[in-house]
Short mmCIF file of C-alpha atoms in Angstrom, two decimals:
data_model
loop_
_atom_site.label_atom_id
_atom_site.label_comp_id
_atom_site.label_asym_id
_atom_site.label_seq_id
_atom_site.Cartn_x
_atom_site.Cartn_y
_atom_site.Cartn_z
CA MET A 1240 16.78 16.39 -16.58
CA LYS A 1241 16.85 19.18 -19.36
CA LYS A 1242 14.37 19.37 -22.11
CA MET A 1243 15.26 18.87 -25.63
CA ASN A 1244 13.70 20.16 -28.78
CA GLU A 1245 12.81 18.37 -32.15
CA PHE A 1246 16.43 18.67 -33.21
CA GLY A 1247 17.17 16.71 -30.23
CA LYS A 1248 19.17 19.69 -28.52
CA PRO A 1249 18.73 21.13 -25.02
CA PHE A 1250 16.70 24.71 -25.00
CA SER A 1251 19.34 26.03 -23.23
CA SER A 1252 21.73 25.34 -25.56
CA TYR A 1253 19.90 27.79 -28.03
CA GLU A 1254 19.46 30.38 -24.76
CA ASN A 1255 22.87 30.54 -24.61
CA GLN A 1256 23.19 31.42 -28.22
CA MET A 1257 20.03 34.30 -28.75
CA PRO A 1258 21.63 38.11 -28.95
CA ARG A 1259 21.19 39.54 -25.82
CA GLY A 1260 18.37 42.15 -26.54
CA TRP A 1261 16.56 40.00 -29.21
CA VAL A 1262 12.91 40.13 -28.98
CA TRP A 1263 10.63 37.78 -31.18
CA ASP A 1264 8.54 40.28 -32.54
CA ASP A 1265 11.07 41.93 -34.27
CA THR A 1266 12.00 38.89 -36.35
CA ARG A 1267 8.24 39.38 -37.11
CA ALA A 1268 8.68 42.99 -38.44
CA PHE A 1269 11.87 42.04 -40.06
CA LEU A 1270 10.23 39.13 -42.12
CA ALA A 1271 7.41 41.79 -42.81
CA VAL A 1272 9.39 44.41 -44.30
CA ALA A 1273 11.54 42.12 -45.97
CA ARG A 1274 8.32 40.70 -47.79
CA GLN A 1275 6.64 43.56 -48.44
CA GLY A 1276 9.83 46.07 -49.39
CA THR A 1277 8.41 49.19 -47.44
CA LEU A 1278 7.67 50.30 -44.58
CA SER A 1279 4.00 51.27 -44.95
CA GLY A 1280 3.25 47.85 -46.29
CA ALA A 1281 4.85 46.05 -43.61
CA ALA A 1282 3.29 48.31 -41.01
CA ALA A 1283 -0.15 47.87 -42.52
CA GLU A 1284 0.43 44.07 -42.43
CA LEU A 1285 1.12 43.72 -38.78
CA HIS A 1286 -1.05 46.89 -38.19
CA LEU A 1287 1.55 48.75 -36.20
CA GLY A 1288 2.39 52.46 -36.93
CA ILE A 1289 5.74 52.99 -38.83
CA ALA A 1290 7.33 54.63 -36.17
CA THR A 1291 7.38 51.63 -33.94
CA LEU A 1292 8.20 49.16 -36.76
CA SER A 1293 10.92 51.04 -37.41
CA ARG A 1294 12.17 51.03 -33.86
CA ARG A 1295 12.10 47.29 -34.23
CA ILE A 1296 13.73 46.76 -37.19
CA GLU A 1297 16.79 49.25 -35.72
CA ARG A 1298 16.48 47.17 -32.26
CA LEU A 1299 17.20 44.33 -34.21
CA GLU A 1300 20.19 45.16 -36.23
CA LYS A 1301 21.39 46.77 -32.62
CA ALA A 1302 20.71 43.02 -31.30
CA LEU A 1303 22.39 41.01 -34.10
CA LYS A 1304 24.83 43.77 -34.88
CA LEU A 1305 24.52 43.56 -38.40
CA PRO A 1306 22.97 45.91 -41.23
CA LEU A 1307 19.82 44.30 -42.30
CA PHE A 1308 18.45 46.93 -44.84
CA VAL A 1309 19.71 48.97 -47.40
CA ARG A 1310 17.57 52.32 -46.84
CA GLN A 1311 16.03 53.61 -50.29
CA GLN A 1312 13.57 55.77 -51.53
CA SER A 1313 11.76 53.13 -53.46
CA GLY A 1314 11.81 51.26 -50.16
CA TYR A 1315 13.51 48.70 -48.04
CA GLN A 1316 16.34 46.12 -49.83
CA LEU A 1317 18.03 43.29 -47.55
CA THR A 1318 21.56 43.25 -47.03
CA GLU A 1319 23.49 40.39 -47.98
CA GLU A 1320 23.34 39.57 -44.37
CA GLY A 1321 19.65 40.05 -44.26
CA ALA A 1322 19.05 38.01 -47.13
CA GLY A 1323 21.11 35.05 -45.23
CA LEU A 1324 18.51 35.36 -42.08
CA ILE A 1325 15.68 35.23 -43.84
CA GLU A 1326 15.50 30.88 -43.82
CA LYS A 1327 16.41 31.31 -40.00
CA ALA A 1328 13.59 33.46 -39.30
CA GLU A 1329 11.27 31.70 -40.96
CA ALA A 1330 12.23 28.96 -39.22
CA LEU A 1331 11.44 30.71 -35.83
CA GLU A 1332 8.33 31.56 -37.56
CA ALA A 1333 7.20 28.34 -38.31
CA ALA A 1334 8.27 27.04 -34.56
CA ALA A 1335 6.04 30.05 -32.61
CA ALA A 1336 3.00 29.09 -34.97
CA ALA A 1337 3.37 25.65 -33.87
CA PHE A 1338 3.92 26.82 -30.21
CA SER A 1339 0.69 28.77 -30.46
CA SER A 1340 -0.89 25.80 -32.01
CA GLU A 1341 -0.22 23.55 -29.04
CA GLY A 1342 -0.87 26.38 -26.49
CA ALA A 1343 -4.21 26.47 -28.25
CA LEU A 1344 -4.87 22.41 -28.50
CA ALA A 1345 -3.89 22.42 -24.88
CA THR A 1346 -7.22 24.50 -23.98
CA GLN A 1347 -9.14 22.36 -26.16
CA LEU A 1348 -8.45 19.47 -24.16
CA SER A 1349 -11.72 18.42 -22.10
CA GLY A 1350 -13.46 15.18 -20.52
CA ARG A 1351 -12.88 13.56 -17.13
CA VAL A 1352 -9.51 10.99 -16.45
CA ARG A 1353 -9.40 9.12 -13.74
CA LEU A 1354 -6.43 8.78 -11.77
CA ALA A 1355 -5.54 6.18 -9.05
CA THR A 1356 -2.64 6.28 -6.39
CA ALA A 1357 -1.53 5.79 -3.36
CA GLU A 1358 -3.07 8.19 -0.79
CA ASN A 1359 0.06 9.56 0.10
CA LEU A 1360 1.11 10.37 -3.35
CA ALA A 1361 -2.01 11.99 -4.01
CA THR A 1362 -2.24 14.39 -0.64
CA SER A 1363 1.70 15.26 -0.81
CA LEU A 1364 2.89 15.29 -4.41
CA ILE A 1365 0.15 15.46 -6.78
CA LEU A 1366 -2.81 17.51 -5.32
CA PRO A 1367 0.33 20.30 -4.51
CA ALA A 1368 0.62 20.60 -7.72
CA LEU A 1369 -2.83 20.42 -9.65
CA PRO A 1370 -3.37 24.38 -9.68
CA GLN A 1371 -0.45 24.28 -12.43
CA PHE A 1372 -2.41 21.82 -14.20
CA TYR A 1373 -5.51 23.01 -14.25
CA ALA A 1374 -4.20 26.36 -15.68
CA GLN A 1375 -3.11 24.57 -18.46
CA TYR A 1376 -5.61 22.32 -19.26
CA PRO A 1377 -9.07 24.17 -17.73
CA GLY A 1378 -11.39 21.73 -19.70
CA ILE A 1379 -10.04 18.24 -17.55
CA THR A 1380 -11.45 17.26 -14.82
CA LEU A 1381 -9.51 14.85 -12.37
CA GLU A 1382 -11.18 12.12 -10.98
CA LEU A 1383 -8.70 11.28 -7.89
CA VAL A 1384 -9.03 7.74 -6.90
CA THR A 1385 -6.69 6.88 -3.59
CA ASP A 1386 -8.44 3.58 -2.75
CA ILE A 1387 -6.03 1.93 -4.74
CA THR A 1388 -6.54 -2.01 -3.24
CA THR A 1389 -10.04 -1.95 -4.99
CA VAL A 1390 -9.09 -0.22 -8.03
CA ASN A 1391 -8.31 -2.62 -11.06
CA LEU A 1392 -7.12 -0.84 -14.60
CA HIS A 1393 -8.23 -4.43 -16.36
CA ARG A 1394 -11.61 -3.53 -15.21
CA ARG A 1395 -11.76 -0.19 -16.13
CA ASP A 1396 -11.90 1.63 -12.65
CA ALA A 1397 -9.50 3.43 -13.86
CA ASP A 1398 -7.88 5.25 -16.89
CA LEU A 1399 -4.36 5.52 -15.52
CA ALA A 1400 -2.53 4.97 -12.29
CA LEU A 1401 0.35 5.92 -10.25
CA ARG A 1402 1.52 2.41 -8.56
CA MET A 1403 4.03 1.02 -6.45
CA VAL A 1404 2.76 -2.28 -7.75
CA LYS A 1405 3.75 -4.20 -11.07
CA PRO A 1406 0.73 -5.34 -12.87
CA GLU A 1407 0.69 -8.90 -13.80
CA ARG A 1408 -1.88 -8.71 -16.23
CA GLY A 1409 -4.32 -6.79 -18.25
CA ASN A 1410 -4.64 -5.28 -21.48
CA VAL A 1411 -2.17 -1.84 -19.80
CA THR A 1412 0.95 0.06 -21.25
CA LEU A 1413 3.37 0.86 -18.14
CA ARG A 1414 6.79 2.74 -17.51
CA ARG A 1415 8.92 3.21 -14.34
CA LEU A 1416 9.21 6.85 -13.32
CA GLY A 1417 11.25 6.80 -10.21
CA SER A 1418 11.58 5.04 -6.79
CA LEU A 1419 10.08 5.81 -3.45
CA GLY A 1420 12.41 5.19 -0.85
CA PHE A 1421 11.50 4.26 2.59
CA GLY A 1422 13.33 4.35 5.93
CA LEU A 1423 13.05 3.77 10.02
CA TYR A 1424 11.51 6.80 11.78
CA ALA A 1425 10.04 7.71 14.93
CA SER A 1426 9.75 11.23 17.36
CA PRO A 1427 12.69 13.28 18.11
CA GLY A 1428 11.78 12.25 21.59
CA TYR A 1429 11.32 8.68 21.09
CA VAL A 1430 14.81 8.55 19.23
CA ALA A 1431 16.72 10.19 22.49
CA GLN A 1432 14.93 7.75 25.15
CA ARG A 1433 15.90 4.50 22.91
CA GLU A 1434 19.47 5.73 22.03
CA VAL A 1435 20.04 5.28 25.50
CA HIS A 1436 19.18 1.32 25.74
CA HIS A 1437 19.78 0.58 22.02
CA ASP A 1438 22.40 -0.47 19.74
CA ALA A 1439 22.64 0.71 16.39
CA GLY A 1440 20.82 -2.12 14.45
CA ASN A 1441 19.22 -4.02 17.13
CA TYR A 1442 15.58 -3.59 17.62
CA ASP A 1443 14.39 -6.16 20.24
CA SER A 1444 13.30 -3.55 22.92
CA ASP A 1445 11.48 -1.02 19.93
CA ALA A 1446 7.72 -0.50 20.17
CA PHE A 1447 6.46 -0.58 16.42
CA ILE A 1448 4.12 1.12 14.66
CA THR A 1449 3.13 -1.18 11.40
CA TRP A 1450 0.10 -2.65 9.19
CA GLY A 1451 -2.86 -4.23 9.75
CA GLU A 1452 -3.44 -7.96 8.21
CA MET A 1453 -5.24 -7.15 5.08
CA GLN A 1454 -2.00 -4.88 4.30
CA ALA A 1455 0.99 -7.56 5.41
CA HIS A 1456 1.29 -8.43 2.20
CA LEU A 1457 3.33 -4.93 1.42
CA PRO A 1458 7.02 -4.94 1.67
CA ALA A 1459 7.10 -2.34 4.83
CA ALA A 1460 4.80 -4.46 7.17
CA GLN A 1461 6.86 -7.60 6.20
CA TRP A 1462 9.99 -6.39 7.12
CA VAL A 1463 8.46 -5.36 10.54
CA GLU A 1464 6.89 -8.67 10.27
CA ARG A 1465 10.87 -10.04 9.98
CA VAL A 1466 12.19 -8.05 12.65
CA LEU A 1467 9.26 -8.76 15.71
CA GLN A 1468 10.01 -12.19 15.13
CA GLY A 1469 6.53 -13.26 16.37
CA GLN A 1470 6.17 -10.55 19.17
CA GLU A 1471 3.39 -7.92 19.07
CA PRO A 1472 3.75 -4.52 17.34
CA ALA A 1473 2.69 -1.35 19.62
CA LEU A 1474 0.31 -0.49 16.85
CA THR A 1475 -1.48 -1.34 13.86
CA THR A 1476 -3.10 0.76 11.48
CA THR A 1477 -4.57 0.97 7.80
CA SER A 1478 -3.26 3.70 6.54
CA LEU A 1479 -0.13 5.85 5.96
CA ALA A 1480 -0.87 8.90 7.28
CA THR A 1481 -2.06 7.27 11.01
CA GLN A 1482 1.24 5.78 10.80
CA LEU A 1483 2.74 9.06 10.33
CA ALA A 1484 0.70 10.70 13.43
CA ALA A 1485 1.30 7.35 15.47
CA ALA A 1486 5.21 8.04 15.24
CA LYS A 1487 5.05 12.09 15.69
CA ALA A 1488 3.02 11.09 18.90
CA GLY A 1489 6.02 9.15 19.77
CA LEU A 1490 4.40 5.65 20.24
CA GLY A 1491 7.07 3.68 18.33
CA ILE A 1492 8.99 3.57 14.90
CA ALA A 1493 7.39 2.90 11.78
CA VAL A 1494 8.71 2.31 8.37
CA LEU A 1495 7.80 5.22 6.44
CA PRO A 1496 8.57 7.28 2.88
CA HIS A 1497 11.57 9.16 3.56
CA PHE A 1498 9.83 12.56 1.85
CA LEU A 1499 6.94 12.15 4.29
CA ALA A 1500 8.54 11.42 7.51
CA LEU A 1501 11.54 14.18 6.99
CA GLU A 1502 9.02 16.89 6.16
CA ALA A 1503 7.22 15.80 9.28
CA GLY A 1504 9.79 16.08 11.43
CA LEU A 1505 10.52 12.58 11.98
CA VAL A 1506 14.01 11.22 12.70
CA CYS A 1507 15.64 8.67 10.59
CA VAL A 1508 16.80 5.79 12.37
CA ALA A 1509 17.81 3.62 9.72
CA ALA A 1510 17.98 4.79 5.84
CA ASP A 1511 18.26 2.08 3.86
CA ILE A 1512 16.23 -1.33 5.03
CA GLY A 1513 15.92 -2.16 1.41
CA VAL A 1514 12.04 -2.02 1.30
CA ASP A 1515 12.51 1.01 -1.40
CA GLN A 1516 9.77 0.69 -4.22
CA PRO A 1517 9.62 1.58 -8.00
CA ILE A 1518 6.88 4.24 -9.20
CA TYR A 1519 5.18 2.84 -12.39
CA LEU A 1520 2.89 5.16 -14.56
CA VAL A 1521 0.07 2.53 -15.66
CA ILE A 1522 -2.10 3.28 -18.57
CA GLN A 1523 -5.14 1.40 -20.56
CA THR A 1524 -3.20 0.82 -24.03
CA ASP A 1525 -6.40 2.01 -25.72
CA LEU A 1526 -6.10 5.09 -23.88
CA THR A 1527 -2.77 5.59 -24.61
CA GLN A 1528 -3.62 8.09 -27.95
CA SER A 1529 -6.48 10.15 -25.70
CA GLY A 1530 -5.36 13.47 -25.71
CA ARG A 1531 -6.60 14.15 -22.06
CA THR A 1532 -5.24 10.99 -20.77
CA ARG A 1533 -1.65 11.57 -22.29
CA ALA A 1534 -1.82 14.93 -20.99
CA VAL A 1535 -2.53 13.83 -17.22
CA ALA A 1536 0.56 11.14 -18.16
CA ASP A 1537 2.76 13.43 -18.91
CA PHE A 1538 2.21 15.90 -16.13
CA LEU A 1539 2.68 13.01 -13.42
CA THR A 1540 5.78 12.18 -15.70
CA GLU A 1541 7.04 15.63 -15.20
CA LEU A 1542 6.16 16.12 -10.86
CA VAL A 1543 7.69 12.78 -10.26
CA ALA A 1544 10.81 13.63 -12.65
CA SER A 1545 11.00 16.76 -10.63
CA ASN A 1546 11.23 15.32 -7.33
CA ARG A 1547 12.74 12.49 -8.19
CA LYS A 1548 15.87 13.45 -5.28
CA ARG A 1549 12.84 13.98 -3.02
CA LEU A 1550 10.81 11.12 -3.71
CA SER A 1551 13.76 8.49 -3.20
CA GLY A 1552 15.51 10.36 0.02
#
């Protein structure tokens, strides 16, 4: 997904229009000379040597393939081409100032933000990306809550959440960011053994790893229950990590997120079983204008977007 600038154009389109060899500092030099009218005045303004300033002007003229100034004994006078670029150069100057201001604001944001999410998203998606977030926002402390069955944004147990269940009530703002894809997975050894005895789509003789009674409401648990038709599973657990480990140990097959199962070296028995889940970003409405909360929300939005294919499978 291309990032857009304030004029609705992708940044890459501007990159393609930039002349080869163009350097922002050369545009600053151009504006200073245009405003001061002399190299000495502009050099004093920029705290540069006259020779350095002169080289920057020459480099910019070479990059643009345009003469920007008429050199005279009395000073530097803009050419017609140079005068035509003043407004554009000032727009770049304003954009650079805004960019610097946003960067300074990012370093000033501070405080604690409590994020509730599923353990699999926390350990495999969010935590690996946190160093980059902290480098940008060193003043923000993130409190990560993975026991989301007990977290309720309506009770203010968390400031925001990345979850697969759409909240039915509460003063919250939500946005769907993507989907988490699920499939049926088992170890290579288990799959090699079952291929001798099983037809495609027939699970009658399979050993299943599934959720315990407390998680019976989950789509994955309900799918396994329909397939078992009253038969006992081989193993029930209360965490996805345990199911993953059990499948790797060859204890049976389990309904697992594609990205976790494939990265664990498991084999897909069935890729589309109809239990994919949406990923929602949920924020307490009165915190949507909080700078630090928005920073975390933007981080999560970009993180899911950049991993969309990996997550959906």
